Short mmCIF file of C-alpha atoms in Angstrom, two decimals:
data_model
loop_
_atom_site.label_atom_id
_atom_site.label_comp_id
_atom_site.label_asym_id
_atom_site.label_seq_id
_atom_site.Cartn_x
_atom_site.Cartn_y
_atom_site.Cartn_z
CA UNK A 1 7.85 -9.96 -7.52
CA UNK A 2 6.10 -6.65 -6.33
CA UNK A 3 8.32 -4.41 -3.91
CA UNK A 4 5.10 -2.76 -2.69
CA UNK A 5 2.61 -3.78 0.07
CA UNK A 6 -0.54 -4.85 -1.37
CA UNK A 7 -3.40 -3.84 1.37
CA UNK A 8 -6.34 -5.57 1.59
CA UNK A 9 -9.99 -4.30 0.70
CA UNK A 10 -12.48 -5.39 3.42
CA UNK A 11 -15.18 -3.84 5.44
CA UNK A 12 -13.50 -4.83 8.87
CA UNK A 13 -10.09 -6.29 9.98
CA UNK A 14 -11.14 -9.91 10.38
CA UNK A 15 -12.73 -9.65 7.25
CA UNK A 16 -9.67 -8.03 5.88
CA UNK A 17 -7.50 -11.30 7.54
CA UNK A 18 -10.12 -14.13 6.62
CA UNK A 19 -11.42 -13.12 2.84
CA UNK A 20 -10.66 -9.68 1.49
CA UNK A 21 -12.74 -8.49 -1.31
CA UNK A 22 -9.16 -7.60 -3.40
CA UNK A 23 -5.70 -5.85 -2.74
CA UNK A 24 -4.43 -3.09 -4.32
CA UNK A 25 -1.54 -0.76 -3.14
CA UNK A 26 -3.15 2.53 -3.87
CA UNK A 27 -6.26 4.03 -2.93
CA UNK A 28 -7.54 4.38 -7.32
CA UNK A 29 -6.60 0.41 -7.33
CA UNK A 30 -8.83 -0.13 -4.05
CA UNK A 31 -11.75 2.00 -5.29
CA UNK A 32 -11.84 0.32 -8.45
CA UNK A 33 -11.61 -3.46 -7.00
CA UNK A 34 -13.76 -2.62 -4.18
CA UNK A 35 -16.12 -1.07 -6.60
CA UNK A 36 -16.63 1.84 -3.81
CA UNK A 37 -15.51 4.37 -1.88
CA UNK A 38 -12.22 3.08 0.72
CA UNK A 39 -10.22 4.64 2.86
CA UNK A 40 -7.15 3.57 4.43
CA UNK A 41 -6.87 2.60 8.54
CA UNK A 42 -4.98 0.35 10.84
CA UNK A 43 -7.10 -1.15 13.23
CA UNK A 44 -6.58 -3.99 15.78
CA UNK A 45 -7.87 -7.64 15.04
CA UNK A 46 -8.11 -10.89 17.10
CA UNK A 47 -7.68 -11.63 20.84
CA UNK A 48 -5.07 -9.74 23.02
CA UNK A 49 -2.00 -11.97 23.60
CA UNK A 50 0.14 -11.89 26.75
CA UNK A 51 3.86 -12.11 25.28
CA UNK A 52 5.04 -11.19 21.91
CA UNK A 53 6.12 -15.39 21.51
CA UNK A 54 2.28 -16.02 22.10
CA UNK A 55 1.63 -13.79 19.43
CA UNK A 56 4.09 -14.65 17.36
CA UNK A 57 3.09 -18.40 17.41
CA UNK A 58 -0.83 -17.62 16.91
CA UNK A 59 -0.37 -15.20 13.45
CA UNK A 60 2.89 -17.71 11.92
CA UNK A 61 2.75 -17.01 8.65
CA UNK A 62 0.96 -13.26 8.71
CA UNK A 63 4.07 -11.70 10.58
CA UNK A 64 7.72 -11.75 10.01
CA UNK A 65 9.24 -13.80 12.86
CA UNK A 66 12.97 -13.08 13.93
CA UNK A 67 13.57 -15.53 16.40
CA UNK A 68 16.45 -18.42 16.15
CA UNK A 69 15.11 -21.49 14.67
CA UNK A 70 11.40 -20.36 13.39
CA UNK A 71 12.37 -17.41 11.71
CA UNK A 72 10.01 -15.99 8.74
CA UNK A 73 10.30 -13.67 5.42
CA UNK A 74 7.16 -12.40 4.41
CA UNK A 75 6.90 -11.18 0.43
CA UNK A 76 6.91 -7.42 0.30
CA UNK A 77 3.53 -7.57 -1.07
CA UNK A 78 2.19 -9.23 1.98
CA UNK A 79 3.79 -7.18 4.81
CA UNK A 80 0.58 -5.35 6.40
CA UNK A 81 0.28 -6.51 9.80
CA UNK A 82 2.42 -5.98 12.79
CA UNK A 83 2.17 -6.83 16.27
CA UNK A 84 1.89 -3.61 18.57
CA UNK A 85 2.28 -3.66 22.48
CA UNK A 86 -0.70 -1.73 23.83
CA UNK A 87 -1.99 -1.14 27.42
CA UNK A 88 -4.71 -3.89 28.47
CA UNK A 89 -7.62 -3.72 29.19
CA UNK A 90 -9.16 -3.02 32.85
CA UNK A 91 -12.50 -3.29 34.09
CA UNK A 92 -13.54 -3.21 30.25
CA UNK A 93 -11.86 -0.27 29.40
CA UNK A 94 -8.19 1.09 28.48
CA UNK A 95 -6.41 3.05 31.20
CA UNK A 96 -6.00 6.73 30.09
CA UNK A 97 -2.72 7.95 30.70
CA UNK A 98 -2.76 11.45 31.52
CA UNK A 99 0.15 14.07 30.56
CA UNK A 100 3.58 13.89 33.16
CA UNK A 101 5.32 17.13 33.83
CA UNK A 102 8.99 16.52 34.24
CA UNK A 103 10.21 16.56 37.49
CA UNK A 104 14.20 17.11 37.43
CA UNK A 105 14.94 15.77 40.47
CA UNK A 106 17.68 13.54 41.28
CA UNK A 107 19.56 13.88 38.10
CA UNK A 108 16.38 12.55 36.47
CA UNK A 109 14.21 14.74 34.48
CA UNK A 110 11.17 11.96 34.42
CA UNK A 111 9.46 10.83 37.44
CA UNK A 112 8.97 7.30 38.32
CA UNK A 113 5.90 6.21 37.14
CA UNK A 114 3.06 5.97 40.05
CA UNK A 115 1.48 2.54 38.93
CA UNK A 116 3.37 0.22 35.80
CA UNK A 117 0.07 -0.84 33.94
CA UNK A 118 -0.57 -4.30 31.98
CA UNK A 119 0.51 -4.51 28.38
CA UNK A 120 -0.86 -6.90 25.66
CA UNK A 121 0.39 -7.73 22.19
CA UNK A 122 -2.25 -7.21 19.71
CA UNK A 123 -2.41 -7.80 15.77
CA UNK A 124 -2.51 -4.34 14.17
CA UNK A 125 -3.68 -4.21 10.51
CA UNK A 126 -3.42 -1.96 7.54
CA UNK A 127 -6.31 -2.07 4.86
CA UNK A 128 -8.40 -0.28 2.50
CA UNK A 129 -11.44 -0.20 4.32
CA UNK A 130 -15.27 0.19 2.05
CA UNK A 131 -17.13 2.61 3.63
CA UNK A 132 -20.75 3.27 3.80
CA UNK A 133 -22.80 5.20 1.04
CA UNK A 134 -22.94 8.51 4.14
CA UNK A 135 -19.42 7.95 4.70
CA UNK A 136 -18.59 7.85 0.64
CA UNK A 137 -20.68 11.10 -0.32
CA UNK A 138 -18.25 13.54 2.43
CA UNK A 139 -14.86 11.24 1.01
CA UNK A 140 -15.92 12.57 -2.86
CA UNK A 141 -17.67 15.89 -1.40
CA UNK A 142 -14.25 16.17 0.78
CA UNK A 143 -11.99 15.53 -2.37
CA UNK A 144 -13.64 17.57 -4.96
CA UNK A 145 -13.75 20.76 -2.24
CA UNK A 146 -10.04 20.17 -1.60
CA UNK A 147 -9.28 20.58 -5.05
CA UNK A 148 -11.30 23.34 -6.16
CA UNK A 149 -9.17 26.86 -5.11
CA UNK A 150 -12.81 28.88 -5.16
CA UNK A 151 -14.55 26.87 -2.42
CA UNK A 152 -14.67 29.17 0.75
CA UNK A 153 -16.92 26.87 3.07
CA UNK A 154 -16.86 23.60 3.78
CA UNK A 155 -19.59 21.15 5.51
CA UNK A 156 -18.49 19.16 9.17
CA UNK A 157 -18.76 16.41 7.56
CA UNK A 158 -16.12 17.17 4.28
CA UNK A 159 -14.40 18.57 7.19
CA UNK A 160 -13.82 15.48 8.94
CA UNK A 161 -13.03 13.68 5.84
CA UNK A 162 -10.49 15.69 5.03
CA UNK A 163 -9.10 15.68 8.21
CA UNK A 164 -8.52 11.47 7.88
CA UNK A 165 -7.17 11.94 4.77
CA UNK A 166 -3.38 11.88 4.33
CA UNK A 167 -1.85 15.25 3.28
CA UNK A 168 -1.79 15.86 -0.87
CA UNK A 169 -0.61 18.53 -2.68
CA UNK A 170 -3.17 21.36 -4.28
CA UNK A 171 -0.65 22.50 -6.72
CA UNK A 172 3.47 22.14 -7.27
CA UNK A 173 5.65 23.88 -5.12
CA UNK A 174 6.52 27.56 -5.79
CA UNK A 175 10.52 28.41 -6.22
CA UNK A 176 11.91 30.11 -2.89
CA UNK A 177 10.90 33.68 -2.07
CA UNK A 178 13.72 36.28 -1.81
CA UNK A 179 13.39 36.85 2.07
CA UNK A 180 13.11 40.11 3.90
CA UNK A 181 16.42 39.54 4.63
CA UNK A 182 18.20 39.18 1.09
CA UNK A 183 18.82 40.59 -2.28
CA UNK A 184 19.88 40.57 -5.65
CA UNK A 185 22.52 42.56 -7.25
CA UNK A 186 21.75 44.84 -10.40
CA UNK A 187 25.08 42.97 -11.75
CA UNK A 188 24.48 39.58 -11.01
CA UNK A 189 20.45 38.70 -10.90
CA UNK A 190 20.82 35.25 -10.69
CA UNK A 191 22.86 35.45 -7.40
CA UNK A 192 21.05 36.06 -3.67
CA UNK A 193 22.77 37.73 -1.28
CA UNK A 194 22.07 37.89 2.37
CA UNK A 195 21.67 41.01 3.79
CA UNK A 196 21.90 42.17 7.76
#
């Protein structure tokens, strides 16, 4: 039994639900099955779903369920969806909830929100998702130019690839400086001490 979560490789999240092209739990496994370019996103799938039961009941089987009497354990391998509570929609779009300064008044530092908007439980889901041949070229363009130390410029688009891309290392991680604020003894190099 795998102890790692094996995402699906689709071109959309329903697709990604209803017939995935493969799985593989790293992005080299997802290229290769996929047989293109991926990268990795959560998006939201299927209809918004007014209690977490609701939800719960609609996606048995795709979600691990902890409540008395119908409870579920998913594989490890098989654990990449989750329900998430998000805001609902109104008039056809998502409120946007702007930034709160606190308040500190009456022992409270938060203020009472103005208006308590609607919340919906949604299916969230992880996946390797095949992207288009425009979309592939700035991924590989992106990844070659992060790992070459002589490239000084960059094109927007490589930019923005790089920016979705999780965070790798260029090269292993140097031993600690000696600070501005320590030294070594002449009798004892191996030793740092701090100095004030």
């Amino acid at each position: 039994m795998s102890m790692t979560v094996l995402y699906p490789v689709a071109d959309s999240a329903e697709r990604a639900l209803a017939a995935p092209v493969a799985r593989a739990a790293r992005e080299r496994e997802a290229r290769t099955r996929g047989k293109g370019e991926v990268r990795f996103v959560v998006e939201e799938a299927g209809p918004a779903f007014e209690t977490r039961e609701a939800a719960l009941d609609a996606y048995a089987g795709r979600l691990e369920d902890d409540r008395p009497g119908k409870r579920t354990v998913l594989a490890p391998e098989d654990r990449y969806c989750s329900l998430r509570e998000v805001l609902a929609a109104e008039r056809g779009r998502r409120p946007a909830l702007g930034p709160i300064s606190p308040t500190y008044e009456d022992g409270r530092r938060w203020p009472q929100p103005a208006k308590h908007h609607r919340t919906v439980w949604r299916l969230s889901v992880a996946y390797w998702k095949l992207v288009g041949a425009e979309e592939a070229k700035a991924l590989i363009q992106a990844r070659s130019a992060r790992r070459d130390p002589q490239a000084e410029t960059l094109e927007p688009d490589a930019l923005r690839a790089m920016a979705r891309q999780p965070l790798k290392p260029v090269k292993p991680q140097q031993p600690l400086d000696v600070g501005l604020f320590e030294y070594r003894p002449p009798e004892a190099p191996d030793t740092i001490i701090p100095d004030e």
